[in-house]
Short mmCIF file of C-alpha atoms in Angstrom, two decimals:
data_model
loop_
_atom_site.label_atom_id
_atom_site.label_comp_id
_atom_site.label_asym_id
_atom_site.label_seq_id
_atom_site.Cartn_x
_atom_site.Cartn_y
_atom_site.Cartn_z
CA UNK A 1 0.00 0.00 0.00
CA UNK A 2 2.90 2.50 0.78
CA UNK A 3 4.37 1.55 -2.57
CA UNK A 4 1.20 2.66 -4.71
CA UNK A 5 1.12 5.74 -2.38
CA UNK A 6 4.08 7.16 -3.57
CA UNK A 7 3.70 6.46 -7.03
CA UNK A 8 0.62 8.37 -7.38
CA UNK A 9 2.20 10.93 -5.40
CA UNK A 10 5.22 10.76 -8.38
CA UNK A 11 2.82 11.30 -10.80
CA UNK A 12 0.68 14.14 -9.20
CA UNK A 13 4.33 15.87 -8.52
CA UNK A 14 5.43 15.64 -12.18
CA UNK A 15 1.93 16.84 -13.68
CA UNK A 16 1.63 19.64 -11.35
CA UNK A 17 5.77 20.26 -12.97
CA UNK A 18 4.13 20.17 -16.32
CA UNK A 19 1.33 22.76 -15.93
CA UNK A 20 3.49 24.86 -13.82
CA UNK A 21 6.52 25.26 -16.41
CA UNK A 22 3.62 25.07 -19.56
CA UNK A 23 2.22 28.22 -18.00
CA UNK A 24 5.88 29.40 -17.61
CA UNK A 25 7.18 28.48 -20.67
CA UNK A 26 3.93 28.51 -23.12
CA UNK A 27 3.95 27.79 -27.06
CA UNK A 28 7.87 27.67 -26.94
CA UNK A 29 8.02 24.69 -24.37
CA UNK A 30 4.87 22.72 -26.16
CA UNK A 31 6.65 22.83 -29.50
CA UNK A 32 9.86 21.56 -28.15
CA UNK A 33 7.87 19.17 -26.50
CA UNK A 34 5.95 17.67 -29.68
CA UNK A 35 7.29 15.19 -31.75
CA UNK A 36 9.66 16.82 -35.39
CA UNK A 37 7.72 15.84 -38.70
CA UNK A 38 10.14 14.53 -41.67
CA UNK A 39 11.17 17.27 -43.79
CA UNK A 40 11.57 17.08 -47.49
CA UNK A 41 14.10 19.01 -49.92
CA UNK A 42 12.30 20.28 -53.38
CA UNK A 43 14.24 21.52 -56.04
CA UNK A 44 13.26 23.90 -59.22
CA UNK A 45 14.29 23.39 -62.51
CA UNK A 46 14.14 26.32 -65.00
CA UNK A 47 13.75 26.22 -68.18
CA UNK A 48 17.10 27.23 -69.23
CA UNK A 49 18.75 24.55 -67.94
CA UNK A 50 16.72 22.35 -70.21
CA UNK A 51 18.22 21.91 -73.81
CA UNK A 52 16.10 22.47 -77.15
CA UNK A 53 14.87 19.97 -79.74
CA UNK A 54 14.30 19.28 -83.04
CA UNK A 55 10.59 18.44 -84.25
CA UNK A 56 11.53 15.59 -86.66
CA UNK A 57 8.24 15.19 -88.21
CA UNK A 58 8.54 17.46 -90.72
CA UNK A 59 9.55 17.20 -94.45
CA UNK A 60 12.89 16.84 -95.15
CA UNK A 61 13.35 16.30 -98.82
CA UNK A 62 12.19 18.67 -100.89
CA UNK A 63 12.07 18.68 -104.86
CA UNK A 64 10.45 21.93 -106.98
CA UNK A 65 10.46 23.34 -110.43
CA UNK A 66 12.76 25.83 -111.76
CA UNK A 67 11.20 29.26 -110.90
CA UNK A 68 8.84 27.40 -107.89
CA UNK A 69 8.98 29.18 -104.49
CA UNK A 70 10.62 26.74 -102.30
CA UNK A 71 9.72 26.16 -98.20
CA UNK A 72 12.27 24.26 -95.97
CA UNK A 73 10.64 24.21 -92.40
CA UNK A 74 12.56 23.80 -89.47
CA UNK A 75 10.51 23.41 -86.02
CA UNK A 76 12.78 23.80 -82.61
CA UNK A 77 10.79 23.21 -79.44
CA UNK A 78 12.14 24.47 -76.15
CA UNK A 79 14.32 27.00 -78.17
CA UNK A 80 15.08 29.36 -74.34
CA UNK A 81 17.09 31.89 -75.34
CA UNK A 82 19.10 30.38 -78.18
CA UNK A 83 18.93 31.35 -81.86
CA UNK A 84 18.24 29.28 -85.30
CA UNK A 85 20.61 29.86 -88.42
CA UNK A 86 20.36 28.17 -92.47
CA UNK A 87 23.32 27.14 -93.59
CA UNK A 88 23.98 26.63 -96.96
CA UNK A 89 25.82 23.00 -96.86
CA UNK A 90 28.15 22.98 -99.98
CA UNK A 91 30.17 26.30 -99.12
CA UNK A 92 29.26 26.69 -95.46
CA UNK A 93 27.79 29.84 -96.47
CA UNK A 94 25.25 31.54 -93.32
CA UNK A 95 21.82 32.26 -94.69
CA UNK A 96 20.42 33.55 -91.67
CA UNK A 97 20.47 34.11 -88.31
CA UNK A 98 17.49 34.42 -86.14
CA UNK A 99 15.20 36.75 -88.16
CA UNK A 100 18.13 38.38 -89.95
CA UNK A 101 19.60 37.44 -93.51
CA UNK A 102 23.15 37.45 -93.96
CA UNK A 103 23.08 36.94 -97.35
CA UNK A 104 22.90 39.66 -100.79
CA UNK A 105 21.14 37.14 -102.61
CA UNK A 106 17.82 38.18 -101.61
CA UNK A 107 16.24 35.07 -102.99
CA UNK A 108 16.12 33.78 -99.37
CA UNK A 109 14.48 34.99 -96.57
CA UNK A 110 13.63 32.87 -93.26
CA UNK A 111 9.92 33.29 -91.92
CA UNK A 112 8.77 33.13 -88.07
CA UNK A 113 5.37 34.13 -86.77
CA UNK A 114 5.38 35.80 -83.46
CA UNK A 115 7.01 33.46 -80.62
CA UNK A 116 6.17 30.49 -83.33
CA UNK A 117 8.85 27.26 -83.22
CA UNK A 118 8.72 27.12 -86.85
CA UNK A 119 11.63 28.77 -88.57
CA UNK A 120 11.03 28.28 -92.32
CA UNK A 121 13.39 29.26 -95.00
CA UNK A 122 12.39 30.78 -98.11
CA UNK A 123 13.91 30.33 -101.42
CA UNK A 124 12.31 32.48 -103.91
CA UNK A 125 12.83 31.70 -108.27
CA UNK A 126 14.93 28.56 -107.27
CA UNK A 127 17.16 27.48 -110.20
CA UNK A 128 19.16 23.82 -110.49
CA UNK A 129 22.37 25.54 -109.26
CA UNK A 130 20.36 26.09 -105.85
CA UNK A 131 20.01 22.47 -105.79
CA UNK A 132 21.93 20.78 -102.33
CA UNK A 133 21.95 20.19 -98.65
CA UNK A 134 20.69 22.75 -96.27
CA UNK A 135 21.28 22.74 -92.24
CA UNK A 136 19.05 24.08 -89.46
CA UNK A 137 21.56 24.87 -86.73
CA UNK A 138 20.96 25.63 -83.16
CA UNK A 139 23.87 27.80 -81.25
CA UNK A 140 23.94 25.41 -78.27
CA UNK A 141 27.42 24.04 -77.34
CA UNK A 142 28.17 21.33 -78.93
CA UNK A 143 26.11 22.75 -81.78
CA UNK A 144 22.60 21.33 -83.07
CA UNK A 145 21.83 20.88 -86.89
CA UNK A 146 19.04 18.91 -89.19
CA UNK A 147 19.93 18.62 -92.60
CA UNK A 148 17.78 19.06 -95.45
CA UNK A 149 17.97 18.32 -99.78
CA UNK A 150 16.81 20.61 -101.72
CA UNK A 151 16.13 19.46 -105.20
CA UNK A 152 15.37 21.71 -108.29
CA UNK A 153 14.53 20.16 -111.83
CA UNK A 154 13.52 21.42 -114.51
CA UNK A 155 10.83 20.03 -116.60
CA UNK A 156 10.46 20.16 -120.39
CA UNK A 157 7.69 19.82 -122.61
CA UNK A 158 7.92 17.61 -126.03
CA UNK A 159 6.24 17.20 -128.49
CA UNK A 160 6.21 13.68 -130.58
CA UNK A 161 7.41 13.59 -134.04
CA UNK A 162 10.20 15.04 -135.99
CA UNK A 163 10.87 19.31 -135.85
CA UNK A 164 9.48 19.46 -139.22
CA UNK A 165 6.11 17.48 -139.99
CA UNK A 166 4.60 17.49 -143.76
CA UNK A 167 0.83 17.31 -144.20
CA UNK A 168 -1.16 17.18 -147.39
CA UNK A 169 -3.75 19.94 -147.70
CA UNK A 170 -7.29 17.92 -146.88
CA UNK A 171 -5.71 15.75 -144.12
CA UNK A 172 -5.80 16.33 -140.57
CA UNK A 173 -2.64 18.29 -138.16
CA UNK A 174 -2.49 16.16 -135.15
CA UNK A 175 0.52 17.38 -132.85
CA UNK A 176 1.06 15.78 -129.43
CA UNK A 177 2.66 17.20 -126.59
CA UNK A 178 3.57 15.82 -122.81
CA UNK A 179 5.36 16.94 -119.37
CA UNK A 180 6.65 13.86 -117.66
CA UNK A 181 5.36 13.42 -114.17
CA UNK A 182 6.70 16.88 -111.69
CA UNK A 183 7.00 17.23 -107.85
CA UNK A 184 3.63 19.22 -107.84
CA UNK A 185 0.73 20.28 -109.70
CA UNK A 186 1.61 20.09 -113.29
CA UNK A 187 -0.89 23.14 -114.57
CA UNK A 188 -2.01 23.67 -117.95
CA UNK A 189 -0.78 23.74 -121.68
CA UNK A 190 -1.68 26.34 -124.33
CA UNK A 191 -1.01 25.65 -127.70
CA UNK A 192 0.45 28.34 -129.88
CA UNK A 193 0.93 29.19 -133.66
CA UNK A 194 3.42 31.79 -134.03
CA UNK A 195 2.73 34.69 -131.43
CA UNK A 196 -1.45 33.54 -131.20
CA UNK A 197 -2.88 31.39 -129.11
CA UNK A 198 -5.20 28.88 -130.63
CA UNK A 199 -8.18 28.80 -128.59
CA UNK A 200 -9.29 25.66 -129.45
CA UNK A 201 -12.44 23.09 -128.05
CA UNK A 202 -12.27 20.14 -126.38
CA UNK A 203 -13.34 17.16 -127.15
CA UNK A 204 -16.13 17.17 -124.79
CA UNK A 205 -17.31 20.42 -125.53
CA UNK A 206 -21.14 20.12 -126.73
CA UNK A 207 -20.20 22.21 -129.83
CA UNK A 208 -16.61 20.29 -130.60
CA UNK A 209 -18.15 18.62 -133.70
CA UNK A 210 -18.45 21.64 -135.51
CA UNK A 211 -15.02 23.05 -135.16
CA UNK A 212 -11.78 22.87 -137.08
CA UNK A 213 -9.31 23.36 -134.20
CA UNK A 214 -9.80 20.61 -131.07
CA UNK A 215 -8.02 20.12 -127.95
CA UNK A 216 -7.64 17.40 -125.51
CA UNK A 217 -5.88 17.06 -122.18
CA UNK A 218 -4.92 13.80 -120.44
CA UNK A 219 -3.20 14.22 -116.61
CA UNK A 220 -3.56 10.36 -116.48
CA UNK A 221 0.62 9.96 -117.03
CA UNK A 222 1.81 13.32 -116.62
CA UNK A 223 0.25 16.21 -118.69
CA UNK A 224 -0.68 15.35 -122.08
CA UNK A 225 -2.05 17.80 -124.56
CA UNK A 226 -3.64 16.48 -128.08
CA UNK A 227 -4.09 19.61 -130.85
CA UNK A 228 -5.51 18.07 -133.39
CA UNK A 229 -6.77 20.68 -136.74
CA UNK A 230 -9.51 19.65 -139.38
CA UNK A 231 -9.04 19.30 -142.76
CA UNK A 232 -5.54 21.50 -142.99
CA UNK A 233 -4.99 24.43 -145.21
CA UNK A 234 -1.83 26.42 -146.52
CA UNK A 235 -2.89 29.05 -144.39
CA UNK A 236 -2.05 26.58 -141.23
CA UNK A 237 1.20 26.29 -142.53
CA UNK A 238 3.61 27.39 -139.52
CA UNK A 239 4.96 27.00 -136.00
CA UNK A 240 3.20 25.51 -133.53
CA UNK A 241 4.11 25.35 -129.69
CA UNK A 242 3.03 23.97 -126.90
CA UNK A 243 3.44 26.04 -124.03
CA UNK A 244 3.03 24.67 -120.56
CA UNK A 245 2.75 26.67 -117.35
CA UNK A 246 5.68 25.12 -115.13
CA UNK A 247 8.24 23.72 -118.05
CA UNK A 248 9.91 24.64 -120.96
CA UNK A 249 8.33 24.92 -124.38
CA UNK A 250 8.70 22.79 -127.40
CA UNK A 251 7.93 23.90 -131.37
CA UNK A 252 7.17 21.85 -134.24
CA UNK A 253 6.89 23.25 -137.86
CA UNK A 254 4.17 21.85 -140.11
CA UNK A 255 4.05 22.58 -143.68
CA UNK A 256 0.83 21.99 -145.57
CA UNK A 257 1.69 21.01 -149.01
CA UNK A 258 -0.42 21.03 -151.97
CA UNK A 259 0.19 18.12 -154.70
CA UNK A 260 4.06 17.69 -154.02
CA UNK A 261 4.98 15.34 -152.07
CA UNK A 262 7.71 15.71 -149.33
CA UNK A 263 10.07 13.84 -151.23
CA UNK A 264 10.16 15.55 -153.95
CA UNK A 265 10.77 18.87 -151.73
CA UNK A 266 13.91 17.32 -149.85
CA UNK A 267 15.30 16.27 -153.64
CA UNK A 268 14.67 20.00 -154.82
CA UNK A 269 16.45 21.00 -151.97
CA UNK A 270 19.22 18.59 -152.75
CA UNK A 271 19.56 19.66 -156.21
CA UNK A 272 19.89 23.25 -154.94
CA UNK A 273 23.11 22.22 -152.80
CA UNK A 274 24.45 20.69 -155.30
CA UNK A 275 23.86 23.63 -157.52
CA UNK A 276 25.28 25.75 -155.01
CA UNK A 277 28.93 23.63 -154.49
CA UNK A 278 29.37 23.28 -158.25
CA UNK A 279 28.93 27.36 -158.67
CA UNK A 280 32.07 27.55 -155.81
CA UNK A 281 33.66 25.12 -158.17
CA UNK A 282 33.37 27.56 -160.92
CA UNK A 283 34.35 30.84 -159.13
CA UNK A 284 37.39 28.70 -158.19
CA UNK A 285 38.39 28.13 -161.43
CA UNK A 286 38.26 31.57 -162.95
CA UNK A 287 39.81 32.90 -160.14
CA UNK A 288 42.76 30.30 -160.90
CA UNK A 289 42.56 31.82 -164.74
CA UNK A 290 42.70 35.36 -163.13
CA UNK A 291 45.84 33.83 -161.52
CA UNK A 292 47.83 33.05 -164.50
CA UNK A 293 46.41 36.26 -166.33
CA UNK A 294 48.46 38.19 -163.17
CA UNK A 295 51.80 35.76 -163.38
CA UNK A 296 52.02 36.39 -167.57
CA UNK A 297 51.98 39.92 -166.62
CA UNK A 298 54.42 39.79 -164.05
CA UNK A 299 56.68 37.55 -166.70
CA UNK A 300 56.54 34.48 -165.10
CA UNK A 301 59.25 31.77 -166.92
CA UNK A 302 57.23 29.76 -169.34
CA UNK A 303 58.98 26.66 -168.25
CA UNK A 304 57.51 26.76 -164.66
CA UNK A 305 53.78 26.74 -165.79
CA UNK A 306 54.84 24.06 -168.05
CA UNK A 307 56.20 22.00 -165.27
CA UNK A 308 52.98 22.55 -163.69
CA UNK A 309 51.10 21.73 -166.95
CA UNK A 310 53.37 18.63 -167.33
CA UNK A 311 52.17 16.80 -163.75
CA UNK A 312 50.10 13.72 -164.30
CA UNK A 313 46.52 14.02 -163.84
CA UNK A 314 46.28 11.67 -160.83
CA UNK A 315 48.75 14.28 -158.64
CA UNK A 316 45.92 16.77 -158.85
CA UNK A 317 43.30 17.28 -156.29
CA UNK A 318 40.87 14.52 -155.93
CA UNK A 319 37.70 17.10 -155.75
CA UNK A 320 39.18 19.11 -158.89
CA UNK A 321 40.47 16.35 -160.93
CA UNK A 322 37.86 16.33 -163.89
CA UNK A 323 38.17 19.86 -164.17
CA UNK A 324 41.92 20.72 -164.01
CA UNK A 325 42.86 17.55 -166.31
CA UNK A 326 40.55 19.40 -168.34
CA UNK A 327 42.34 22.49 -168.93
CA UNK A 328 45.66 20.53 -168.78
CA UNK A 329 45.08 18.82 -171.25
CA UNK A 330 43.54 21.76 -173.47
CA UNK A 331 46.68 23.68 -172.58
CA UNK A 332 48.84 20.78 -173.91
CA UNK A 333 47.04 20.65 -176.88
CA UNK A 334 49.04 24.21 -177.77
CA UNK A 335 52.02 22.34 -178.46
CA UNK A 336 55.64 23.46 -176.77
CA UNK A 337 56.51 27.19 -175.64
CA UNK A 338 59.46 29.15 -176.68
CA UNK A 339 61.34 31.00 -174.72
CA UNK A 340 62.76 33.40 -177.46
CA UNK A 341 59.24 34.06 -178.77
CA UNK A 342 56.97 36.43 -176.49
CA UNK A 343 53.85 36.27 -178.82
CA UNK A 344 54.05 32.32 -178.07
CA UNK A 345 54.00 32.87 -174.81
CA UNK A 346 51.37 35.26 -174.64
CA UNK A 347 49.30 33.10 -176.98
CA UNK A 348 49.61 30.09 -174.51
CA UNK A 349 48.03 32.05 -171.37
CA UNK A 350 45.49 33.51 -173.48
CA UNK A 351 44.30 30.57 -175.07
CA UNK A 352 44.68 28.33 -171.26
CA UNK A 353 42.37 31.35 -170.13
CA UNK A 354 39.79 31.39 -172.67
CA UNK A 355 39.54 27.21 -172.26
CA UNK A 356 39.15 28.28 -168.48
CA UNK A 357 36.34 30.06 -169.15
CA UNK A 358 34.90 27.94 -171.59
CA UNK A 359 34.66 25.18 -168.78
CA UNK A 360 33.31 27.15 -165.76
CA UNK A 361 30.58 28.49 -168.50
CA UNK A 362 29.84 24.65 -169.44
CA UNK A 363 30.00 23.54 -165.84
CA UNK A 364 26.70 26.66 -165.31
CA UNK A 365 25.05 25.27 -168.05
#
C-alpha cells in the first residue's frame, strides 16, 4: 500500500511540474515538446537549364520546279534563349540568323510568326544551281543541326514527231505534246501558232463537232495535250508550240503542201546544194585563170607553168580532178613554148584562159 502511495504521489508531482513550467514556458516549451515531422528538400528546374529539340516530323526532302517558291521548315521546341541559323551546306555559307539574312542574294528569306517554333526558309525563283543540302543549326554548345535536300529540276515539254512534220492539204494536223510526271501540280498547256494562241475546243465540248481546231488534255501519265486541226490548209502552214505553265516549251513546224509530195521537196532541196557547191567550183576556177592572167603579166618563166602543166593528172586534187585535167590537157594541146618568142607565150596564157572560161561556163550550163 505505501508503494502505490508514492507512485501516485510521483505522478501528481510531475503533472503539477508540467502545468506549472507550460504556464511558464507557453507555445515555446509545447513545441519543443511535440514530436519533429520529416522534412523534405524540393528543387526547381528552370527552363534554361533544359536543352532544345528538333521536331523531326517534318519534311525533309524537298524537290520543286525551276522558278517554284521553295519552303524548308525547321521546327525547334524548347528553343530558351538560343537562336536558329540556315546554312547553306556545300560552301558553309550563313543564310540567316534568327530573323536576320546574312546573305545579298535576296532570294532567301527565313519566316517566323510571333514566338512560333517554326523557322522556315524561303527560297524564292529557285534554279538547279540552288540544288543541295541545307542545315538548321541551333547555337547550343556542342552545336545542333538537321539537314535538309533541296532538289530543283527542270521540266520540259515535247512534243512527238520530228521538228518538221509534212501534211497534205485535206488531211488532218495532229501534234502531241507531254510533261513527264513533276513534284507538284503540273498546270495547264496552251497551244500556240506563231505569237497567237489557238483557242481551241475540247473534245467534250457540246459544240466540238463543228469546229476545225480541237483540244484534248490527259493528266492520267503526266500532262498530255492532243491539238488536233480539221481538214488542214496552206494558211495553217507554220509553227506551232506547246506552251506549258511550269516547263519549258517545245515547237514543231508543219508545212501543208499542196500536190508535191515531201520527197520531192527534200530532192529539190538537194539539187539546190548541189547547184550551189558546183557554182564555188566555178568561181574557183576563174579565179585560178585570173591567176595566170596576173603571173604572164608579171613575166613568169614559161617553163615553170609548163612543169605545172606537165604533172600527171592523178597528182591533182581529188575534188578538182575532172576539171583541171581538163584544162591541162587543153593547154597541152598548144604544143611546146618558146622562150625566145613572147607572142608564143602570150598566146599560150590567153588561149589556157579562154579554155578556163569555156569550162566554168559549161559547168553553169
Amino acid at each position: 500500500m505505501m508503494a502505490k502511495r508514492l507512485r501516485f504521489i510521483h505522478i501528481e508531482c510531475l503533472e503539477t511540474c508540467h502545468e506549472a513550467l507550460g504556464r511558464v514556458g507557453g507555445a515555446g516549451y509545447s513545441a519543443a515538446l511535440a514530436p519533429t515531422p520529416p522534412t523534405t528538400t524540393t528543387t526547381t528546374i528552370s527552363p534554361t537549364n533544359l536543352l532544345p529539340y528538333f521536331d523531326f516530323d517534318v519534311p525533309r526532302n524537298l524537290t520543286v520546279t525551276v522558278g517554284q517558291t521553295g519552303f524548308l521548315h525547321c521546327r525547334v521546341e524548347r528553343l530558351g534563349d538560343k537562336d536558329v541559323s540556315w546554312i547553306r551546306k556545300r560552301d558553309l555559307h550563313i543564310l540567316t540568323a534568327g530573323s536576320t539574312t546574312y546573305t545579298s542574294d535576296q532570294r532567301f528569306q527565313v519566316l517566323r510568326p510571333d514566338n512560333s517554333a517554326n523557322w522556315t526558309l524561303q527560297i524564292k525563283y529557285p534554279q538547279p544551281r540552288d540544288s543541295g543540302v541545307y542545315e538548321c543549326q541551333i547555337n547550343t554548345e556542342p552545336k545542333m543541326s538537321l539537314s535538309y535536300t533541296f532538289n530543283v529540276v527542270e521540266l520540259k515539254a515535247e512534243i512527238y514527231g520530228p521538228s518538221d512534220l509534212m501534211v497534205k492539204t485535206g488531211s488532218d494536223i495532229n501534234l502531241t505534246c507531254k510533261i513527264m510526271q513533276g513534284p507538284h501540280e503540273l498546270g495547264n498547256i496552251f497551244w500556240y501558232k506563231g505569237s497567237e494562241m489557238l483557242d481551241g475546243k475540247h473534245e467534250n465540248d457540246i459544240d466540238s463537232s463543228m469546229a476545225r481546231i480541237l483540244v484534248e488534255d490527259d493528266w492520267s501519265d503526266g500532262l498530255t495535250s492532243r491539238l488536233k486541226i480539221k481538214r488542214a490548209m496552206p494558211g495553217d502552214t507554220g509553227n506551232y508550240t506547246c506552251v506549258p505553265t511550269v516547263a519549258k516549251t517545245s515547237s514543231v513546224y508543219v508545212h501543208v503542201i499542196i500536190g508535191e509530195h515531201p520527197a520531192a521537196m527534200q530532192h529539190n532541196s538537194s539539187s539546190n546544194s548541189n547547184s550551189f557547191y558546183c557554182g564555188i567550183c566555178c568561181m574557183l576556177l576563174s579565179i585560178f585563170s585570173c591567176c595566170l592572167q596576173h603571173w604572164y603579166v608579171c613575166a613568169a618563166p614559161a617553163e615553170t607553168m609548163a612543169a605545172l602543166l606537165l604533172l600527171p593528172a592523178k597528182e591533182l586534187s581529188q575534188p578538182a580532178t575532172a576539171t583541171t585535167a581538163a584544162t591541162v590537157a587543153a593547154a597541152r594541146s598548144f604544143g611546146p613554148l618558146s622562150n625566145s618568142s613572147g607572142n608564143s607565150k602570150a598566146n599560150f596564157y590567153t588561149k589556157l584562159f579562154n579554155t578556163g572560161n569555156d569550162i566554168a561556163v559549161g559547168i553553169l550550163s
